[in-house]
Short mmCIF file of C-alpha atoms and ligand atoms in Angstrom, two decimals:
data_model
loop_
_atom_site.label_atom_id
_atom_site.label_comp_id
_atom_site.label_asym_id
_atom_site.label_seq_id
_atom_site.Cartn_x
_atom_site.Cartn_y
_atom_site.Cartn_z
CA UNK A 1089 112.42 57.37 -54.17
CA UNK A 1090 114.99 59.09 -51.98
CA UNK A 1091 113.87 61.31 -49.18
CA UNK A 1092 117.02 62.98 -47.87
CA UNK A 1093 120.61 63.72 -48.82
CA UNK A 1094 123.80 63.52 -46.77
CA UNK A 1095 126.61 65.93 -47.66
CA UNK A 1096 129.90 64.94 -46.05
CA UNK A 1097 132.35 67.64 -45.18
CA UNK A 1098 135.90 67.18 -46.39
CA UNK A 1099 139.14 68.55 -45.05
CA UNK A 1100 137.35 70.57 -42.41
CA UNK A 1101 138.24 67.98 -39.85
CA UNK A 1102 141.87 68.97 -40.24
CA UNK A 1103 141.30 72.55 -39.40
CA UNK A 1104 140.86 72.53 -35.63
CA UNK A 1105 139.97 75.89 -34.27
CA UNK A 1106 138.64 77.44 -37.49
CA UNK A 1107 136.19 74.70 -37.87
CA UNK A 1108 133.10 76.57 -36.70
CA UNK A 1109 133.75 79.38 -39.11
CA UNK A 1110 134.28 76.93 -41.97
CA UNK A 1111 131.09 75.11 -41.22
CA UNK A 1112 129.18 78.32 -41.11
CA UNK A 1113 130.48 79.24 -44.58
CA UNK A 1114 129.70 75.83 -45.94
CA UNK A 1115 126.11 75.89 -44.72
CA UNK A 1116 125.70 79.35 -46.19
CA UNK A 1117 126.79 78.08 -49.59
CA UNK A 1118 124.53 75.05 -49.37
CA UNK A 1119 121.61 77.33 -48.53
CA UNK A 1120 122.46 79.59 -51.44
CA UNK A 1121 122.30 76.89 -54.11
CA UNK A 1122 119.18 75.28 -52.67
CA UNK A 1123 117.20 78.35 -51.74
CA UNK A 1124 114.45 77.84 -54.30
CA UNK A 1125 113.53 74.45 -52.82
CA UNK A 1126 111.34 75.78 -50.09
CA UNK A 1127 110.18 72.48 -48.65
CA UNK A 1128 113.64 71.19 -47.69
CA UNK A 1129 115.20 71.47 -44.26
CA UNK A 1130 118.94 71.73 -43.71
CA UNK A 1131 120.51 70.26 -40.58
CA UNK A 1132 124.07 69.80 -39.39
CA UNK A 1133 125.48 67.02 -37.32
CA UNK A 1134 128.98 65.59 -36.78
CA UNK A 1135 130.76 66.68 -39.95
CA UNK A 1136 127.72 66.24 -42.14
CA UNK A 1137 124.94 68.29 -43.56
CA UNK A 1138 121.55 66.67 -44.00
CA UNK A 1139 119.08 67.94 -46.54
CA UNK A 1140 115.70 66.72 -45.38
CA UNK A 1141 112.65 66.30 -47.60
CA UNK A 1142 114.60 66.54 -50.84
CA UNK A 1143 112.22 63.97 -52.40
CA UNK A 1144 111.61 64.66 -56.10
CA UNK A 1145 114.30 67.37 -56.13
CA UNK A 1146 117.03 64.98 -55.00
CA UNK A 1147 118.89 64.80 -58.31
CA UNK A 1148 118.85 68.52 -58.92
CA UNK A 1149 120.03 69.26 -55.39
CA UNK A 1150 122.87 66.76 -55.80
CA UNK A 1151 123.90 68.36 -59.10
CA UNK A 1152 124.13 71.71 -57.40
CA UNK A 1153 125.72 70.74 -54.12
CA UNK A 1154 128.42 68.61 -55.68
CA UNK A 1155 130.02 71.80 -56.95
CA UNK A 1156 130.27 73.37 -53.51
CA UNK A 1157 133.86 73.55 -52.31
CA UNK A 1158 134.24 71.80 -48.97
CA UNK A 1159 131.77 69.01 -49.76
CA UNK A 1160 133.66 65.76 -50.01
CA UNK A 1161 130.95 63.35 -51.07
CA UNK A 1162 127.21 62.99 -51.25
CA UNK A 1163 124.73 60.19 -50.66
CA UNK A 1164 121.04 60.26 -51.42
CA UNK A 1165 119.36 58.28 -48.64
CA UNK A 1166 116.21 56.40 -47.92
CA UNK A 1167 115.13 57.35 -44.46
CA UNK A 1168 112.95 55.06 -42.43
CA UNK A 1169 112.10 54.38 -38.81
CA UNK A 1170 114.29 51.97 -36.89
CA UNK A 1171 111.99 49.00 -37.08
CA UNK A 1172 114.02 46.14 -38.56
CA UNK A 1173 111.27 44.99 -40.93
CA UNK A 1174 111.06 48.45 -42.41
CA UNK A 1175 114.81 48.59 -42.76
CA UNK A 1176 114.78 45.30 -44.62
CA UNK A 1177 112.09 46.50 -47.02
CA UNK A 1178 113.87 49.76 -47.77
CA UNK A 1179 117.21 48.01 -48.20
CA UNK A 1180 115.59 45.66 -50.69
CA UNK A 1181 113.99 48.58 -52.52
CA UNK A 1182 117.38 50.27 -52.83
CA UNK A 1183 119.04 47.10 -54.02
CA UNK A 1184 116.39 46.60 -56.69
CA UNK A 1185 117.12 50.05 -57.98
CA UNK A 1186 120.88 49.54 -58.12
CA UNK A 1187 121.13 45.93 -59.24
CA UNK A 1188 121.44 46.15 -63.06
CA UNK A 1189 123.76 43.32 -64.09
CA UNK A 1190 125.53 43.23 -60.79
CA UNK A 1191 126.21 39.92 -59.14
CA UNK A 1192 127.54 40.55 -55.64
CA UNK A 1193 126.63 42.72 -52.66
CA UNK A 1194 127.17 43.28 -49.02
CA UNK A 1195 125.29 45.06 -46.27
CA UNK A 1196 127.28 47.29 -44.00
CA UNK A 1197 125.52 48.53 -40.89
CA UNK A 1198 126.68 51.11 -38.36
CA UNK A 1199 125.10 52.19 -35.12
CA UNK A 1200 125.29 55.76 -33.92
CA UNK A 1201 122.65 54.78 -31.40
CA UNK A 1202 124.41 52.14 -29.33
CA UNK A 1203 121.23 51.35 -27.42
CA UNK A 1204 119.68 49.78 -30.52
CA UNK A 1205 118.66 46.21 -29.83
CA UNK A 1206 120.92 44.61 -32.45
CA UNK A 1207 124.60 45.26 -32.96
CA UNK A 1208 126.04 46.23 -36.37
CA UNK A 1209 127.06 42.69 -37.30
CA UNK A 1210 123.62 41.37 -36.52
CA UNK A 1211 121.84 44.10 -38.50
CA UNK A 1212 124.09 43.41 -41.52
CA UNK A 1213 123.53 39.69 -41.18
CA UNK A 1214 119.75 39.91 -40.91
CA UNK A 1215 119.25 42.44 -43.71
CA UNK A 1216 121.79 40.64 -45.91
CA UNK A 1217 120.01 37.35 -45.30
CA UNK A 1218 116.65 38.89 -46.18
CA UNK A 1219 117.96 40.25 -49.49
CA UNK A 1220 119.76 37.03 -50.33
CA UNK A 1221 116.58 35.03 -49.84
CA UNK A 1222 114.75 37.26 -52.34
CA UNK A 1223 117.51 36.93 -54.94
CA UNK A 1224 118.44 33.31 -54.52
CA UNK A 1225 120.73 32.15 -57.32
CA UNK A 1226 121.08 35.66 -58.74
CA UNK A 1227 123.11 37.44 -56.12
CA UNK A 1228 125.93 36.45 -53.81
CA UNK A 1229 127.47 38.10 -50.80
CA UNK A 1230 131.02 39.30 -51.33
CA UNK A 1231 132.49 41.03 -48.31
CA UNK A 1232 135.84 42.05 -49.79
CA UNK A 1233 134.92 43.43 -53.20
CA UNK A 1234 131.16 43.67 -53.70
CA UNK A 1235 129.48 45.28 -56.72
CA UNK A 1236 126.91 46.93 -54.48
CA UNK A 1237 127.23 48.05 -50.87
CA UNK A 1238 124.01 48.72 -49.00
CA UNK A 1239 124.87 50.97 -46.08
CA UNK A 1240 122.61 51.19 -43.06
CA UNK A 1241 123.13 53.77 -40.38
CA UNK A 1242 121.12 53.65 -37.19
CA UNK A 1243 120.97 57.14 -35.71
CA UNK A 1244 119.09 58.23 -32.61
CA UNK A 1245 116.01 59.15 -34.57
CA UNK A 1246 115.96 57.08 -37.75
CA UNK A 1247 117.66 54.59 -40.03
CA UNK A 1248 119.45 55.90 -43.12
CA UNK A 1249 119.91 53.53 -46.04
CA UNK A 1250 122.08 54.35 -49.03
CA UNK A 1251 124.38 52.80 -51.59
CA UNK A 1252 125.80 55.67 -53.63
CA UNK A 1253 128.67 57.93 -52.71
CA UNK A 1254 128.91 60.69 -55.26
CA UNK A 1255 132.14 62.61 -55.35
CA UNK A 1256 131.85 66.27 -54.42
CA UNK A 1257 134.13 69.18 -55.28
CA UNK A 1258 136.35 68.59 -52.24
CA UNK A 1259 138.58 71.44 -51.13
CA UNK A 1260 137.62 74.04 -48.56
CA UNK A 1261 134.57 76.28 -48.05
CA UNK A 1262 134.76 79.51 -50.01
CA UNK A 1263 136.06 82.38 -47.94
CA UNK A 1264 138.01 80.26 -45.50
CA UNK A 1265 141.34 81.01 -47.22
CA UNK A 1266 141.12 84.78 -47.61
CA UNK A 1267 140.55 86.66 -50.86
CA UNK A 1268 142.35 86.95 -54.18
CA UNK A 1269 141.93 88.64 -57.53
CA UNK A 1270 141.93 86.81 -60.86
CA UNK A 1271 142.88 88.33 -64.18
CA UNK A 1272 139.74 87.38 -66.05
CA UNK A 1273 139.69 87.51 -69.84
CA UNK A 1274 136.83 86.26 -71.97
CA UNK A 1275 138.62 82.98 -72.76
CA UNK A 1276 138.24 79.44 -71.51
CA UNK A 1277 141.09 79.37 -69.04
CA UNK A 1278 140.76 82.21 -66.58
CA UNK A 1279 137.24 81.27 -65.38
CA UNK A 1280 138.64 77.82 -64.62
CA UNK A 1281 141.46 79.46 -62.66
CA UNK A 1282 138.79 81.23 -60.58
CA UNK A 1283 137.11 77.92 -59.93
CA UNK A 1284 140.39 76.42 -58.70
CA UNK A 1285 140.83 79.29 -56.25
CA UNK A 1286 137.24 78.94 -55.03
CA UNK A 1287 137.83 75.25 -54.52
CA UNK A 1288 140.67 75.92 -52.12
CA UNK A 1289 138.46 78.24 -50.11
CA UNK A 1290 139.68 81.49 -51.64
CA UNK A 1291 137.09 84.20 -52.07
CA UNK A 1292 137.72 85.21 -55.68
CA UNK A 1293 137.00 88.51 -57.38
CA UNK A 1294 138.10 89.45 -60.88
CA UNK A 1295 139.88 92.15 -62.84
CA UNK A 1296 139.43 92.62 -66.56
CA UNK A 1297 141.42 94.81 -68.94
CA UNK A 1298 139.27 96.44 -71.51
CA UNK A 1299 140.35 98.51 -74.51
CA UNK A 1300 137.38 100.30 -75.92
CA UNK A 1301 136.97 100.90 -78.88
CA UNK A 1302 139.58 98.31 -79.92
CA UNK A 1303 137.45 95.77 -78.14
CA UNK A 1304 133.69 96.07 -78.26
CA UNK A 1305 131.16 96.60 -75.52
CA UNK A 1306 130.06 93.03 -76.26
CA UNK A 1307 133.42 91.64 -75.17
CA UNK A 1308 132.99 93.32 -71.80
CA UNK A 1309 129.47 91.95 -71.47
CA UNK A 1310 130.87 88.50 -72.10
CA UNK A 1311 133.22 88.86 -69.15
CA UNK A 1312 130.33 90.09 -67.00
CA UNK A 1313 128.37 87.01 -68.08
CA UNK A 1314 131.26 84.77 -67.03
CA UNK A 1315 131.47 86.52 -63.68
CA UNK A 1316 127.71 86.02 -63.26
CA UNK A 1317 128.08 82.28 -63.78
CA UNK A 1318 130.96 82.12 -61.30
CA UNK A 1319 129.13 84.23 -58.74
CA UNK A 1320 126.64 81.40 -58.36
CA UNK A 1321 129.31 79.55 -56.42
CA UNK A 1322 130.16 82.29 -54.00
CA UNK A 1323 127.50 84.99 -53.95
CA UNK A 1324 128.32 88.63 -54.73
CA UNK A 1325 131.36 89.04 -56.94
CA UNK A 1326 133.37 92.11 -57.83
CA UNK A 1327 134.70 92.74 -61.29
CA UNK A 1328 137.19 95.57 -61.72
CA UNK A 1329 137.05 96.69 -65.34
CA UNK A 1330 140.23 98.55 -66.16
CA UNK A 1331 140.40 101.06 -68.95
CA UNK A 1332 143.42 99.76 -70.84
CA UNK A 1333 143.11 101.74 -74.06
CA UNK A 1334 145.76 104.40 -73.49
CA UNK A 1335 148.32 101.90 -72.28
CA UNK A 1336 147.80 99.70 -75.31
CA UNK A 1337 148.15 102.66 -77.63
CA UNK A 1338 151.35 103.90 -76.12
CA UNK A 1339 152.95 100.48 -75.98
CA UNK A 1340 152.11 100.17 -79.67
CA UNK A 1341 153.95 103.40 -80.40
CA UNK A 1342 156.93 103.22 -78.07
CA UNK A 1343 157.86 99.59 -77.45
CA UNK A 1344 159.55 96.90 -79.55
CA UNK A 1345 156.92 95.05 -81.50
CA UNK A 1346 157.87 91.52 -80.54
CA UNK A 1347 157.76 92.56 -76.86
CA UNK A 1348 154.30 94.03 -77.17
CA UNK A 1349 152.46 91.22 -75.38
CA UNK A 1350 155.04 90.83 -72.63
CA UNK A 1351 155.04 94.52 -71.83
CA UNK A 1352 151.27 94.64 -71.94
CA UNK A 1353 151.12 91.74 -69.48
CA UNK A 1354 153.58 93.54 -67.22
CA UNK A 1355 151.21 96.50 -67.17
CA UNK A 1356 148.29 94.24 -66.37
CA UNK A 1357 150.27 92.89 -63.43
CA UNK A 1358 151.24 96.32 -62.18
CA UNK A 1359 147.64 97.48 -62.26
CA UNK A 1360 146.30 94.27 -60.74
CA UNK A 1361 148.91 94.60 -57.98
CA UNK A 1362 147.86 98.19 -57.23
CA UNK A 1363 144.20 97.16 -57.07
CA UNK A 1364 145.06 94.12 -54.93
CA UNK A 1365 147.03 96.22 -52.47
CA UNK A 1366 144.34 98.85 -52.24
CA UNK A 1367 141.47 96.43 -51.72
CA UNK A 1368 143.40 93.87 -49.69
CA UNK A 1369 143.62 90.91 -52.02
CA UNK A 1370 146.46 88.65 -50.95
CA UNK A 1371 147.31 87.08 -54.32
CA UNK A 1372 146.70 87.31 -58.05
CA UNK A 1373 145.53 84.37 -60.15
CA UNK A 1374 145.85 83.92 -63.92
CA UNK A 1375 144.67 81.28 -66.36
CA UNK A 1376 148.12 80.69 -67.83
CA UNK A 1377 149.26 77.18 -68.67
CA UNK A 1378 152.91 76.44 -69.39
CA UNK A 1379 153.64 76.41 -73.11
CA UNK A 1380 150.00 76.80 -74.19
CA UNK A 1381 150.88 79.83 -76.30
CA UNK A 1382 154.07 81.76 -77.01
CA UNK A 1383 153.43 84.20 -74.18
CA UNK A 1384 153.10 81.45 -71.58
CA UNK A 1385 156.66 80.19 -71.39
CA UNK A 1386 158.58 80.10 -68.12
CA UNK A 1387 160.70 83.01 -69.37
CA UNK A 1388 157.58 84.98 -70.09
CA UNK A 1389 156.16 84.25 -66.66
CA UNK A 1390 159.43 85.42 -65.12
CA UNK A 1391 159.26 88.69 -67.09
CA UNK A 1392 155.67 89.21 -65.99
CA UNK A 1393 156.37 88.38 -62.34
CA UNK A 1394 159.31 90.79 -62.20
CA UNK A 1395 157.02 93.83 -61.85
CA UNK A 1396 155.22 92.67 -58.73
CA UNK A 1397 156.00 91.08 -55.43
CA UNK A 1398 152.63 89.72 -54.50
CA UNK A 1399 152.10 86.00 -55.15
CA UNK A 1400 150.90 85.16 -58.65
CA UNK A 1401 149.18 81.82 -58.67
CA UNK A 1402 148.64 79.87 -61.86
CA UNK A 1403 146.46 76.93 -60.96
CA UNK A 1404 146.31 75.72 -64.58
CA UNK A 1405 150.08 75.85 -65.06
CA UNK A 1406 150.45 72.12 -65.49
CA UNK A 1407 147.09 71.30 -67.02
CA UNK A 1408 146.36 70.33 -70.63
CA UNK A 1409 143.75 72.29 -72.58
CA UNK A 1410 141.61 69.19 -72.80
CA UNK A 1411 141.33 68.94 -69.00
CA UNK A 1412 140.74 72.66 -68.64
CA UNK A 1413 137.86 72.44 -71.11
CA UNK A 1414 136.35 69.57 -69.20
CA UNK A 1415 136.25 71.62 -66.01
CA UNK A 1416 134.88 74.65 -67.82
CA UNK A 1417 132.00 72.50 -69.02
CA UNK A 1418 131.39 71.21 -65.51
CA UNK A 1419 131.25 74.66 -63.97
CA UNK A 1420 129.13 75.99 -66.80
CA UNK A 1421 131.45 78.63 -68.27
CA UNK A 1422 132.46 76.84 -71.48
CA UNK A 1423 129.54 77.85 -73.69
CA UNK A 1424 130.02 81.50 -72.83
CA UNK A 1425 133.81 81.36 -73.13
CA UNK A 1426 133.71 80.06 -76.70
CA UNK A 1427 131.46 82.84 -78.00
CA UNK A 1428 133.48 84.94 -80.42
CA UNK A 1429 134.95 88.14 -79.03
CA UNK A 1430 137.99 90.30 -79.48
CA UNK A 1431 140.44 90.01 -76.65
CA UNK A 1432 142.28 93.23 -75.97
CA UNK A 1433 145.44 91.18 -76.36
CA UNK A 1434 144.62 89.77 -79.75
CA UNK A 1435 143.87 93.11 -81.36
CA UNK A 1436 147.50 94.19 -81.32
CA UNK A 1437 149.22 90.85 -81.49
CA UNK A 1438 152.54 91.07 -83.34
CA UNK A 1439 153.37 88.49 -85.98
CA UNK A 1440 156.36 87.16 -84.10
CA UNK A 1441 155.96 87.63 -80.37
CA UNK A 1442 159.09 86.88 -78.38
CA UNK A 1443 158.98 83.42 -76.85
CA UNK A 1444 161.77 83.86 -74.33
CA UNK A 1445 161.59 87.50 -73.30
CA UNK A 1446 164.47 89.04 -71.36
CA UNK A 1447 163.64 91.24 -68.41
CA UNK A 1448 166.38 93.67 -69.43
CA UNK A 1449 164.81 94.18 -72.86
CA UNK A 1450 161.39 94.76 -71.27
CA UNK A 1451 162.86 97.38 -68.98
CA UNK A 1452 164.65 99.00 -71.85
CA UNK A 1453 161.50 99.04 -73.93
CA UNK A 1454 159.52 100.65 -71.10
CA UNK A 1455 162.10 103.39 -70.51
CA UNK A 1456 160.21 106.08 -72.34
CA UNK A 1457 156.95 105.38 -70.57
CA UNK A 1458 155.81 107.11 -67.41
CA UNK A 1459 154.81 103.84 -65.81
CA UNK A 1460 153.40 105.12 -62.52
CA UNK A 1461 151.26 107.72 -64.22
CA UNK A 1462 149.94 105.28 -66.82
CA UNK A 1463 148.96 102.85 -64.06
CA UNK A 1464 147.35 105.56 -61.97
CA UNK A 1465 145.41 107.06 -64.90
CA UNK A 1466 144.16 103.65 -65.97
CA UNK A 1467 142.85 102.89 -62.48
CA UNK A 1468 141.28 106.31 -62.14
CA UNK A 1469 139.30 105.89 -65.33
CA UNK A 1470 138.07 102.40 -64.51
CA UNK A 1471 134.83 100.96 -63.22
CA UNK A 1472 133.80 98.53 -60.54
CA UNK A 1473 130.99 96.17 -61.41
CA UNK A 1474 129.35 94.30 -58.56
CA UNK A 1475 127.46 91.20 -59.53
CA UNK A 1476 124.87 90.36 -56.93
CA UNK A 1477 123.59 86.94 -56.05
CA UNK A 1478 120.16 87.72 -57.44
CA UNK A 1479 121.66 88.49 -60.87
CA UNK A 1480 121.49 92.28 -60.53
CA UNK A 1481 124.56 94.31 -61.30
CA UNK A 1482 125.81 97.68 -60.14
CA UNK A 1483 128.36 99.69 -62.06
CA UNK A 1484 130.25 102.58 -60.48
CA UNK A 1485 133.49 104.48 -61.04
CA UNK A 1486 136.51 102.93 -59.36
CA UNK A 1487 138.01 105.45 -57.00
P1 ATP B 1709 142.14 82.71 -71.27
O1 ATP B 1709 141.39 81.58 -71.86
O2 ATP B 1709 142.04 82.78 -69.80
O3 ATP B 1709 141.86 84.01 -71.98
P2 ATP B 1709 144.37 82.33 -72.95
O4 ATP B 1709 144.77 80.94 -73.21
O5 ATP B 1709 143.59 83.05 -73.98
O6 ATP B 1709 143.64 82.37 -71.56
P3 ATP B 1709 146.16 84.54 -72.81
O7 ATP B 1709 145.27 85.35 -73.68
O8 ATP B 1709 147.60 84.38 -73.17
O9 ATP B 1709 145.68 83.06 -72.59
O10 ATP B 1709 146.07 85.11 -71.37
C1 ATP B 1709 146.75 84.51 -70.29
C2 ATP B 1709 146.13 85.00 -68.99
O11 ATP B 1709 146.28 86.43 -68.88
C3 ATP B 1709 144.62 84.77 -68.95
O12 ATP B 1709 144.32 83.48 -68.49
C4 ATP B 1709 144.18 85.84 -67.98
O13 ATP B 1709 144.42 85.43 -66.64
C5 ATP B 1709 145.11 86.99 -68.32
N1 ATP B 1709 144.49 87.89 -69.30
C6 ATP B 1709 144.66 87.92 -70.63
N2 ATP B 1709 143.92 88.89 -71.20
C7 ATP B 1709 143.26 89.51 -70.21
C8 ATP B 1709 142.33 90.59 -70.13
N3 ATP B 1709 141.93 91.26 -71.20
N4 ATP B 1709 141.86 90.94 -68.91
C9 ATP B 1709 142.23 90.26 -67.80
N5 ATP B 1709 143.10 89.25 -67.82
C10 ATP B 1709 143.61 88.86 -69.00
MG1 MG B 1710 142.77 84.99 -73.64
#
């Protein structure tokens, strides 16, 4: 029934001089998720993107575009010419579709084209009157708090009629806030952390620590699969796969058992920091949530942060698992995240990990390790996987 879709841009308006760049990125992302619909046409005008000729693909296009950061809300529209009789018919058609058990409505008209013969009040009044006459006794007008609002916009070329406003992802277009690196495991949380970064316009790549043969090839493939799902939002994505085997072994031999996880996390941070500095990522993201497990206490975060001075952002810090799971379902990573796999961290988990680690004990425990060399060797024996938009992947040594 719908012909076109309006995507309304969100916080872009606030961003003054960067606006053109933001809009360019947004359009690029809209084109990416709709590229297989060859009959549509995408147009921009005054803080909106119009998808023309969406027709029978309307619902699918809405499902895809509502996950694009920077899109505030979405309305499927009935487009018609500006003849008032046509407008009335289309408005009635839309109302019929939305009525259900609803009892009250109002018509709200707006004119972009000020030369239109009737003013907004008059359009609302006439269309409202027409609908009311068809539904006598069933529907009433309620201006303050109606069950249904029929919106009519008169533009220079057409009339747009719609009633739904579907909430979009909000946030900022991907790439407009620089780039960052997320520590991506195969679990539920870290892919959601990536999504949160993307939503604020950060171009996110990922780093994964992999301990073959303690963890299987399959566990790496799972992380690649997660990155593939996430790359749908942003296009090409990089995944740095760090060879973590030697570091895990030596920590197991030389460090206090209950500090095993904390020290391992400190190494992850050191390596992620080195990679971030080398490839110009401005921040690191993790999927940690306060108190979710023993290694995610504030003390533990402090011990982990102490080895780096680049910002570590934890967008899930204050979220409950339940809410994190909900988002992971929405973005499509949940089903992959829950597949069984061995995390490199779970293989060596001590029975009683320290809950409130002390930085001094970490430092003491690391004394016998040649930290710089371990970090350097790990990076030098790692790989870079590039996940392309078309689903292809390229794997090459990280140098
Ligand atoms: P997730 O669901 O993201 O795995 P989790 O609840 O299992 O989180 P932890 O295993 O304690 O939590 O890991 C905390 C965070 O540390 C993860 O969210 C991730 O950012 C990072 N991390 C853990 N293991 C790895 C790994 N093997 N490679 C990269 N990052 C990791
Ligand atoms: Mg995990």
